[in-house]
Coordinates of C-alpha atoms in Angstrom, one line a residue:
M1 CA -0.1 -0.4 -0.3
T2 CA 1.5 3.5 -0.8
Q3 CA 2.1 5.7 2.2
V4 CA -0.6 8.6 2.4
D5 CA 1.2 12.4 2.9
V6 CA -1.2 13.0 5.5
T7 CA -3.0 11.2 8.2
V8 CA -5.8 13.8 10.0
V9 CA -6.7 12.1 13.5
V10 CA -10.1 13.6 14.8
P11 CA -11.0 12.7 18.6
V12 CA -14.8 12.9 18.7
F13 CA -17.3 13.6 21.6
D14 CA -20.9 14.9 21.2
T15 CA -20.2 17.8 19.0
M16 CA -23.2 17.5 16.8
P17 CA -24.0 19.8 14.8
Y18 CA -20.7 21.2 14.4
L19 CA -19.0 17.9 13.5
T20 CA -20.8 18.1 10.4
A21 CA -18.8 21.3 9.0
T22 CA -15.4 19.5 10.4
L23 CA -16.1 16.3 7.6
D24 CA -17.3 18.5 4.7
S25 CA -13.5 20.8 5.4
L26 CA -12.1 17.2 5.3
V27 CA -13.7 15.7 2.2
S28 CA -13.4 18.8 0.2
Q29 CA -9.8 19.4 1.2
S30 CA -7.5 20.2 -2.1
I31 CA -5.0 17.7 -1.2
G32 CA -7.3 14.8 -2.3
A33 CA -8.6 11.6 -1.4
S34 CA -5.2 9.5 -2.4
R35 CA -3.0 11.6 -0.4
M36 CA -4.3 12.3 3.0
H37 CA -6.1 9.5 5.2
V38 CA -8.7 10.6 8.4
V39 CA -9.2 8.5 11.8
A40 CA -12.0 9.3 13.2
V41 CA -12.3 8.2 16.8
D42 CA -15.7 8.1 18.5
D43 CA -15.1 8.5 22.3
G44 CA -18.6 7.0 23.4
S45 CA -20.9 10.2 21.4
T46 CA -24.5 9.9 22.8
D47 CA -25.5 12.6 20.0
G48 CA -25.6 11.3 16.9
S49 CA -21.9 11.9 16.1
G50 CA -20.9 8.1 15.7
E51 CA -23.7 7.5 13.1
E52 CA -22.7 10.8 11.6
L53 CA -19.2 9.4 11.3
E54 CA -20.3 6.2 9.8
R55 CA -22.6 8.6 7.1
Y56 CA -19.4 10.1 5.9
A57 CA -17.2 6.9 5.8
A58 CA -20.0 5.0 3.6
A59 CA -20.3 8.1 1.2
H60 CA -16.0 8.4 1.4
P61 CA -15.1 4.8 0.9
G62 CA -11.2 4.3 2.2
L63 CA -10.9 7.8 3.0
L64 CA -12.1 7.8 6.7
T65 CA -11.2 5.2 9.2
V66 CA -14.0 5.3 11.9
V67 CA -13.6 3.9 15.6
H68 CA -16.2 3.2 18.3
Q69 CA -15.1 3.0 22.0
A70 CA -16.4 4.0 25.4
N71 CA -16.1 7.4 26.7
S72 CA -12.7 8.0 28.4
G73 CA -12.7 11.1 30.0
G74 CA -11.1 13.5 27.4
P75 CA -9.1 14.0 24.0
A76 CA -5.8 12.1 25.0
G77 CA -7.0 8.3 24.4
P78 CA -9.0 9.0 21.3
C79 CA -5.8 10.8 20.1
N80 CA -3.7 8.1 20.8
V81 CA -6.0 5.4 19.2
G82 CA -5.9 7.7 16.0
L83 CA -2.0 7.7 16.2
D84 CA -1.3 4.5 16.4
L85 CA -3.9 4.0 13.3
A86 CA -2.1 6.6 11.2
Q87 CA -0.7 6.0 7.7
G88 CA 0.7 9.1 6.9
R89 CA 4.1 10.9 6.8
Y90 CA 2.6 13.4 8.5
V91 CA 0.1 13.7 11.5
F92 CA -2.5 16.4 12.1
F93 CA -5.0 16.7 14.8
L94 CA -8.8 18.5 14.3
G95 CA -10.8 19.1 17.1
S96 CA -14.6 17.5 16.1
D97 CA -16.0 21.4 16.2
D98 CA -13.3 22.9 14.2
Y99 CA -13.1 22.7 10.6
L100 CA -9.8 23.6 7.9
G101 CA -9.6 25.9 5.1
E102 CA -9.9 24.2 2.0
E103 CA -6.0 23.8 1.2
A104 CA -4.7 23.6 4.7
L105 CA -3.7 20.0 4.1
E106 CA -2.1 20.8 0.7
R107 CA -0.1 23.9 1.5
M108 CA 1.0 22.6 5.0
V109 CA 2.1 19.4 3.9
D110 CA 4.1 21.0 0.4
R111 CA 6.0 23.4 2.8
A112 CA 7.3 21.1 5.2
D113 CA 8.4 19.0 2.7
E114 CA 10.2 21.9 1.2
W115 CA 11.8 23.4 4.8
G116 CA 11.9 20.1 6.1
S117 CA 9.9 20.7 8.9
D118 CA 9.3 18.4 11.9
V119 CA 6.7 20.4 13.2
L120 CA 4.4 23.0 10.9
C121 CA 2.4 25.5 12.5
G122 CA -0.3 27.0 10.2
R123 CA -2.3 29.7 10.9
M124 CA -5.1 29.1 13.0
I125 CA -7.9 31.8 13.8
G126 CA -11.0 31.9 15.8
V127 CA -14.5 31.9 15.3
N128 CA -17.2 32.7 17.5
D129 CA -15.4 35.2 20.0
R130 CA -12.7 32.2 20.3
Y131 CA -9.8 34.0 21.1
V132 CA -6.2 33.0 18.9
S133 CA -3.4 35.0 19.3
Q134 CA -1.9 35.9 16.0
R135 CA 1.8 37.3 16.8
L136 CA 3.0 33.5 16.0
Y137 CA 1.7 33.9 12.5
R138 CA 3.2 37.5 11.1
E139 CA 4.9 35.8 8.4
D140 CA 5.7 32.4 7.3
A141 CA 9.2 31.7 8.8
E142 CA 11.4 28.3 8.2
D143 CA 12.9 27.8 11.5
V144 CA 11.5 29.2 14.6
P145 CA 13.8 28.9 17.8
F146 CA 11.7 26.7 20.5
P147 CA 10.9 28.0 22.8
G148 CA 11.8 31.3 21.9
E149 CA 9.6 34.3 23.0
L150 CA 6.2 33.0 20.8
L151 CA 6.1 29.2 21.1
P152 CA 5.2 28.8 24.3
Y153 CA 1.7 30.6 23.7
A154 CA 1.4 28.0 20.9
L155 CA 1.0 24.4 22.7
S156 CA -2.2 23.3 21.1
N157 CA -1.4 20.0 18.9
T158 CA -3.6 21.7 16.0
K159 CA -0.3 21.4 14.1
L160 CA 1.3 19.3 11.6
F161 CA 3.7 16.6 12.9
R162 CA 6.2 14.4 11.1
R163 CA 5.2 10.9 12.2
A164 CA 8.8 9.3 12.0
L165 CA 9.7 12.2 14.7
L166 CA 6.6 11.1 16.9
E167 CA 7.2 7.2 16.4
E168 CA 11.0 7.8 16.9
H169 CA 10.7 9.2 20.7
G170 CA 7.6 7.5 21.8
I171 CA 5.5 10.7 21.9
R172 CA 2.3 10.2 23.2
Y173 CA -0.4 12.0 24.7
A174 CA -0.7 11.7 28.4
L175 CA -3.7 9.9 29.7
D176 CA -4.0 11.3 33.1
L177 CA -4.7 14.3 32.0
R178 CA -8.8 15.5 31.6
V179 CA -7.7 18.7 29.4
G180 CA -4.3 20.3 28.3
S181 CA -2.8 17.1 27.4
D182 CA -2.0 18.4 24.0
Q183 CA 0.5 21.0 25.5
P184 CA 3.0 18.0 27.0
F185 CA 2.4 16.3 23.6
T186 CA 3.5 19.2 21.5
V187 CA 6.1 20.5 23.9
E188 CA 7.6 17.2 23.7
A189 CA 7.4 17.2 19.7
M190 CA 9.0 20.4 19.8
H191 CA 11.8 19.6 22.1
H192 CA 12.9 17.1 19.9
A193 CA 12.0 18.4 16.4
G194 CA 14.9 19.9 14.1
R195 CA 12.7 22.3 12.4
I196 CA 9.9 23.8 13.3
S197 CA 7.8 26.4 10.9
V198 CA 5.2 28.5 10.7
L199 CA 2.7 29.0 7.5
A200 CA 1.4 32.3 7.9
D201 CA 0.0 33.2 4.2
Y202 CA -3.3 31.0 4.3
T203 CA -5.7 30.4 7.0
C204 CA -5.6 26.5 7.4
Y205 CA -7.6 26.5 10.9
Y206 CA -10.7 27.7 12.5
A207 CA -10.9 27.1 16.3
V208 CA -14.6 27.5 17.2
R209 CA -16.0 28.5 20.3
R210 CA -19.1 26.8 20.6
T211 CA -22.2 28.4 21.4
D212 CA -23.7 26.1 24.0
A213 CA -19.9 26.9 26.1
R214 CA -19.3 23.5 25.8
N215 CA -15.6 23.2 24.8
I216 CA -13.9 21.4 27.8
S217 CA -11.7 24.5 28.6
Y218 CA -14.3 26.9 28.8
A219 CA -16.2 24.5 31.3
S220 CA -15.0 24.1 34.8
T221 CA -14.8 25.5 38.1
W222 CA -11.2 27.6 39.5
R223 CA -10.6 24.7 41.4
A224 CA -10.7 22.4 38.6
R225 CA -8.7 24.7 36.4
L226 CA -5.8 25.1 38.9
E227 CA -5.7 21.6 39.3
D228 CA -5.4 20.9 35.5
I229 CA -2.9 23.8 34.8
G230 CA -0.7 22.3 37.6
A231 CA -0.7 19.0 36.1
V232 CA -0.1 19.8 33.0
M233 CA 3.0 21.9 34.4
E234 CA 4.1 18.9 35.9
H235 CA 4.1 16.7 32.8
I236 CA 6.1 19.7 31.4
A237 CA 8.4 19.6 34.0
D238 CA 9.1 16.0 33.6
L239 CA 9.7 16.1 30.0
V240 CA 12.2 19.4 30.2
P241 CA 14.8 19.6 33.2
P242 CA 15.0 22.7 35.3
G243 CA 16.9 25.6 33.1
E244 CA 16.5 28.0 30.7
E245 CA 13.9 26.2 28.2
R246 CA 11.9 24.8 30.9
D247 CA 11.4 28.4 31.9
G248 CA 10.8 29.7 28.7
I249 CA 8.1 26.9 27.9
L250 CA 6.5 27.4 31.4
V251 CA 6.6 31.7 31.8
R252 CA 3.2 31.0 29.3
H253 CA 1.6 29.4 32.1
F254 CA 1.9 32.1 35.0
D255 CA 1.4 35.0 32.2
S256 CA -1.6 33.3 31.0
E257 CA -3.9 30.6 32.6
L258 CA -2.9 31.1 36.3
A259 CA -3.1 35.2 35.6
K260 CA -6.4 34.8 34.7
L261 CA -7.2 33.2 38.3
L262 CA -5.8 36.0 39.6
E263 CA -7.9 38.6 37.5
R264 CA -10.8 37.6 37.0
D265 CA -11.7 34.5 39.4
H266 CA -9.7 35.8 42.8
P267 CA -12.0 39.0 42.8
L268 CA -15.2 37.1 42.6
L269 CA -14.4 34.6 45.5
P270 CA -15.3 34.8 49.4
E271 CA -12.4 35.3 51.3
S272 CA -12.5 31.3 52.3
E273 CA -11.7 30.9 48.7
R274 CA -9.4 33.3 47.7
A275 CA -7.0 32.2 50.8
E276 CA -7.4 28.3 49.0
L277 CA -6.6 29.7 45.8
R278 CA -3.4 32.0 46.8
A279 CA -2.3 29.0 48.4
G280 CA -2.6 26.5 45.2
L281 CA -1.2 29.6 43.2
R282 CA 2.2 29.7 46.0
A283 CA 2.6 25.8 45.8
L284 CA 3.4 25.9 41.9
M285 CA 5.2 29.1 42.3
D286 CA 7.3 27.2 44.9
R287 CA 8.0 24.2 42.6
Y288 CA 8.4 26.5 39.5
Y289 CA 8.7 30.3 39.6
T290 CA 11.9 31.5 39.1
D291 CA 13.6 35.0 38.7
R292 CA 13.8 34.0 35.1
I293 CA 10.3 33.5 34.8
E294 CA 9.5 36.7 36.7
A295 CA 11.8 38.9 34.1
R296 CA 9.5 38.0 31.4
L297 CA 6.6 38.9 32.9
R298 CA 4.9 42.6 33.0
P299 CA 5.0 44.5 36.0
L300 CA 1.8 43.9 36.9
Y301 CA 1.4 40.4 37.1
R302 CA 4.7 40.6 38.5
L303 CA 3.2 42.6 41.5
S304 CA 0.2 40.1 41.6
Y305 CA 2.6 37.1 42.4
R306 CA 4.9 38.8 44.6
A307 CA 1.4 39.6 46.6
V308 CA 0.8 35.8 46.6
R309 CA 3.8 35.1 47.8
D310 CA 3.2 37.0 50.5
D311 CA -0.2 36.7 51.0
R312 CA -1.4 40.6 50.5
S313 CA -4.7 39.7 49.3
E314 CA -5.4 43.6 49.2
T315 CA -2.7 44.1 46.9
I316 CA -4.0 41.6 44.3
D317 CA -7.2 44.1 44.4
D318 CA -5.2 47.2 43.6
V319 CA -3.5 45.1 41.0
N320 CA -6.8 44.2 39.7
A321 CA -8.5 47.6 39.9
T322 CA -5.3 49.2 38.2
D323 CA -6.1 49.6 34.1
A324 CA -2.8 48.6 32.6
D325 CA -3.6 50.6 29.5
E326 CA -3.7 53.8 31.3
V327 CA -0.2 53.6 33.2
P328 CA 1.9 56.2 32.8
L329 CA 5.2 54.6 31.0
V330 CA 8.8 56.2 32.1
L331 CA 11.8 56.2 30.1
D332 CA 14.9 56.1 31.6
G333 CA 17.3 55.6 29.0
D334 CA 17.6 52.1 29.4
H335 CA 14.5 50.7 30.3
V336 CA 10.8 51.1 29.7
S337 CA 8.9 51.0 33.3
Y338 CA 5.5 51.7 34.7
H339 CA 4.5 54.9 37.0
L340 CA 2.5 53.0 39.2
P341 CA 0.3 54.8 41.8
E342 CA 1.8 55.0 45.9
R343 CA -0.4 51.9 46.8
L344 CA 2.0 49.6 44.5
A345 CA 4.9 51.3 45.2
G346 CA 7.7 50.1 47.5
Q347 CA 9.2 47.2 45.3
P348 CA 12.6 47.3 43.7
P349 CA 13.3 49.0 40.1
E350 CA 13.0 46.0 38.0
V351 CA 9.7 45.2 39.4
Y352 CA 8.9 47.9 37.4
R353 CA 10.2 47.4 34.1
L354 CA 8.5 46.1 31.0
P355 CA 10.4 43.2 29.3
P356 CA 11.6 44.1 25.7
G357 CA 8.9 42.3 23.8
H358 CA 6.2 44.2 26.1
A359 CA 8.0 47.4 25.9
R360 CA 7.7 47.3 22.4
R361 CA 4.0 46.8 22.2
M362 CA 3.4 49.1 25.1
I363 CA 5.4 51.9 23.3
F364 CA 3.3 51.7 19.9
A365 CA 0.1 51.4 22.0
A366 CA 1.1 54.8 23.9
S367 CA -0.1 57.6 21.6
S368 CA -3.5 58.7 20.6
P369 CA -4.2 60.8 17.5
G370 CA -2.6 64.1 17.7
E371 CA -3.0 67.7 16.2
V372 CA -1.1 69.3 13.8
T373 CA -1.1 73.1 12.8
W374 CA 0.9 75.6 11.2
E375 CA 2.4 78.6 12.9
D376 CA 5.2 80.9 12.5
D377 CA 5.9 79.0 9.6
C378 CA 6.7 75.8 11.5
L379 CA 5.0 72.4 11.7
H380 CA 3.7 72.3 15.2
L381 CA 2.8 68.8 16.7
R382 CA 0.9 68.0 20.0
V383 CA 0.1 64.4 20.8
P384 CA -1.6 62.7 23.9
T385 CA 0.8 60.0 25.1
R386 CA 1.3 57.7 27.9
L387 CA 4.4 58.7 28.3
D388 CA 5.8 60.6 31.8
P389 CA 7.4 64.1 31.5
R390 CA 10.7 62.3 32.5
S391 CA 10.8 60.1 29.5
A392 CA 11.3 63.6 27.2
P393 CA 14.9 63.7 26.8
H394 CA 14.8 60.3 25.5
V395 CA 12.1 61.4 22.7
R396 CA 12.9 62.9 19.2
A397 CA 10.7 63.8 16.3
A398 CA 12.1 62.9 12.4
L399 CA 10.9 62.7 9.6
I400 CA 11.8 59.2 7.8
A401 CA 11.6 58.4 4.1
A402 CA 8.2 56.8 3.2
T403 CA 7.0 55.0 0.1
G404 CA 3.9 55.2 -1.8
R405 CA 1.1 58.7 -1.0
E406 CA -2.3 57.5 0.0
G407 CA -5.0 59.9 1.2
R408 CA -6.3 63.3 0.6
P409 CA -4.0 66.4 1.3
A410 CA -4.7 67.5 5.1
L411 CA -2.7 71.0 5.1
R412 CA -0.9 73.0 2.4
R413 CA 1.9 75.4 2.8
D414 CA 4.0 77.2 0.1
R415 CA 7.3 78.6 1.6
R416 CA 10.5 79.9 0.9
A417 CA 13.6 77.9 1.4
A418 CA 15.7 79.6 3.7
S419 CA 14.7 79.8 7.3
D420 CA 16.6 81.0 10.5
K421 CA 13.8 79.4 13.0
P422 CA 15.2 76.6 15.1
S423 CA 13.1 73.2 15.8
R424 CA 11.8 73.2 19.4
R425 CA 13.0 69.6 21.5
V426 CA 10.1 67.5 22.5
A427 CA 8.7 68.3 25.4
I428 CA 5.8 66.1 27.7
A429 CA 3.4 68.0 29.8
D430 CA 2.1 66.6 33.3
D431 CA -1.0 65.0 31.5
G432 CA 1.2 62.8 29.0
T433 CA 0.7 65.5 26.4
L434 CA 3.8 65.7 23.8
T435 CA 4.4 68.5 22.2
W436 CA 7.0 69.6 19.1
S437 CA 7.7 72.3 16.6
G438 CA 10.0 72.1 13.7
D439 CA 10.6 74.0 10.3
V440 CA 10.2 71.0 8.4
L441 CA 12.7 72.2 5.3
E442 CA 15.5 72.4 8.0
E443 CA 14.5 69.1 9.2
L444 CA 15.2 67.7 5.8
G445 CA 17.9 70.0 4.3
D446 CA 18.9 69.1 0.7
R447 CA 16.4 66.0 0.9
T448 CA 13.7 67.3 -1.2
Q449 CA 11.3 66.2 -3.9
A450 CA 10.3 63.0 -1.7
L451 CA 8.0 62.0 1.2
W452 CA 8.7 61.7 4.4
E453 CA 6.9 60.3 7.5
L454 CA 7.0 61.7 10.4
R455 CA 7.7 59.7 13.7
L456 CA 8.6 59.9 17.0
Q457 CA 11.8 58.1 17.9
L458 CA 12.2 56.8 21.6
D459 CA 15.8 55.5 22.5
V460 CA 15.4 52.6 25.2
G461 CA 19.1 51.4 26.0
E462 CA 20.6 50.0 22.8
H463 CA 17.1 49.9 20.8
T464 CA 15.5 52.8 19.0
Y465 CA 11.5 52.8 18.4
A466 CA 10.3 54.8 15.6
V467 CA 6.7 55.2 16.4
P468 CA 4.5 56.4 13.7
V469 CA 2.1 59.6 14.5
I470 CA -1.5 59.0 14.1
A471 CA -3.4 62.3 13.3
D472 CA -7.0 63.2 13.1
P473 CA -7.7 64.8 9.1
L474 CA -6.9 68.6 9.8
P475 CA -10.2 70.9 9.7
P476 CA -10.8 72.0 5.8
Q477 CA -9.9 75.9 6.8
H478 CA -6.3 75.2 6.9
L479 CA -6.0 74.1 3.6
R480 CA -6.3 77.9 3.1
R481 CA -3.8 78.9 5.5
G482 CA -0.6 81.1 4.2
G483 CA -0.6 82.4 0.8
I484 CA 1.9 81.4 -1.8
G485 CA 5.0 84.3 -1.7
R486 CA 6.1 86.0 -4.8
R487 CA 9.9 84.1 -4.5
R488 CA 8.1 80.4 -3.8
H489 CA 10.9 77.7 -3.9
Y490 CA 9.3 74.6 -2.0
T491 CA 5.9 73.4 -1.6
V492 CA 5.2 71.5 1.7
E493 CA 2.2 69.2 1.7
V494 CA 0.8 67.2 5.2
F495 CA -1.7 64.6 4.6
V496 CA -2.9 61.8 6.7
D497 CA -2.9 58.3 4.7
S498 CA -5.6 55.5 5.2
E499 CA -4.0 54.0 8.3
S500 CA -4.2 57.7 9.5
R501 CA -0.4 58.2 9.5
L502 CA 1.5 61.7 9.3
L503 CA 3.0 62.2 5.9
V504 CA 5.0 65.0 4.7
S505 CA 6.1 66.0 1.2
C506 CA 8.6 68.8 0.1
E507 CA 8.6 69.4 -3.4
K508 CA 11.2 72.1 -4.9
Q509 CA 9.2 74.4 -7.8

């Protein structure tokens, strides 16, 4: 028998009518029946899912292998059964309430063959408000380091795995995990993989949040979730010895699942249960929480976990009452830090510093639409930001070469080339309002007949972050400001493109 390219394993338990869409997406795959094989394991369904599997198997002879078994209590057992029956060079796991893009399997297999990938992550998006982070899928990547910054946040099994890798290392699902069994499975596969890749240019997987809220990850108490998360972490810790790699994986649990227990559950519980939750979190911290993990967390989470360690319930409440999007940011030349209210002060300075990845994202989210005006032959910028006044020495305004030109003119000004008006430095008021004034022609010097983007450049240690200035379109009356001079040499035009970025053109007459 000729080996097929890919086996799709589908664990099934009471997922009608979603299962029909799942199966439709499989039988219509562009890769064709000759290159694929489906193993669907009915784990004791009682809603007609088993009968639906048999109907599709009869309609598509040779494509589907259907297994019926008594309910095992979770997806791990059915996944192992499917893996044992797999025939393909690759294995892909598909939830029975999710579905695939029509070209998903063909694109993933062909790209994995081209790149020599042992694990390939195809773009996955959420349906019905199912949250799926898109940070991993910014662009195609042939070789992604593990754990790195992004892969610990993408530990679901919804990936293409080279079956020879799984068999060589005996990688199977942990049967004692009610939920989250895919995380240790995926960690072990990535740990042994020679190459992990990302296919981002096509949506391969559609993860559905069911309207009946019966997805197993959404239907549990805080105690069950804490126990399940702890069990998953224990399995991962058994697979990966203490050190940088293990910390790089487990940081995900402190930054996501466990943090949600503090943010969403702790505020709503009676004090007796709050104390129980904190005790459970302390036990996990004692086993797995390291300085390296803390350094990867955002400041408010660091404060929460320190409060858990010291059993200070009121501090957790203060952290939860603090809107991270409203906290002022301080640039000190080497770091970006939170400037938190007095009630959360008192920790060492490093507790308030943002990790580099978070710092970049927070800086780019730190400004609001600005106002642009002409006055005294200068361009004047006024932008609401989250920056503390102490940040001003580390912020510059700069015109950076831009490509393309979209949007309507927002402000046009004709003027002579010569000027003795110097540019002002950036200033930041107590409320975060940033102001800057500059003579565009002096800023550009001899660089005329070009298109430029006005950006704020923030210096943080060895890094310079160039933040686009986002501006609202100017009122029409600004178009009429400043008549044409008798000795016109240059035309300066300021406008806002389709992404609200502020652009400047300077054309020699």
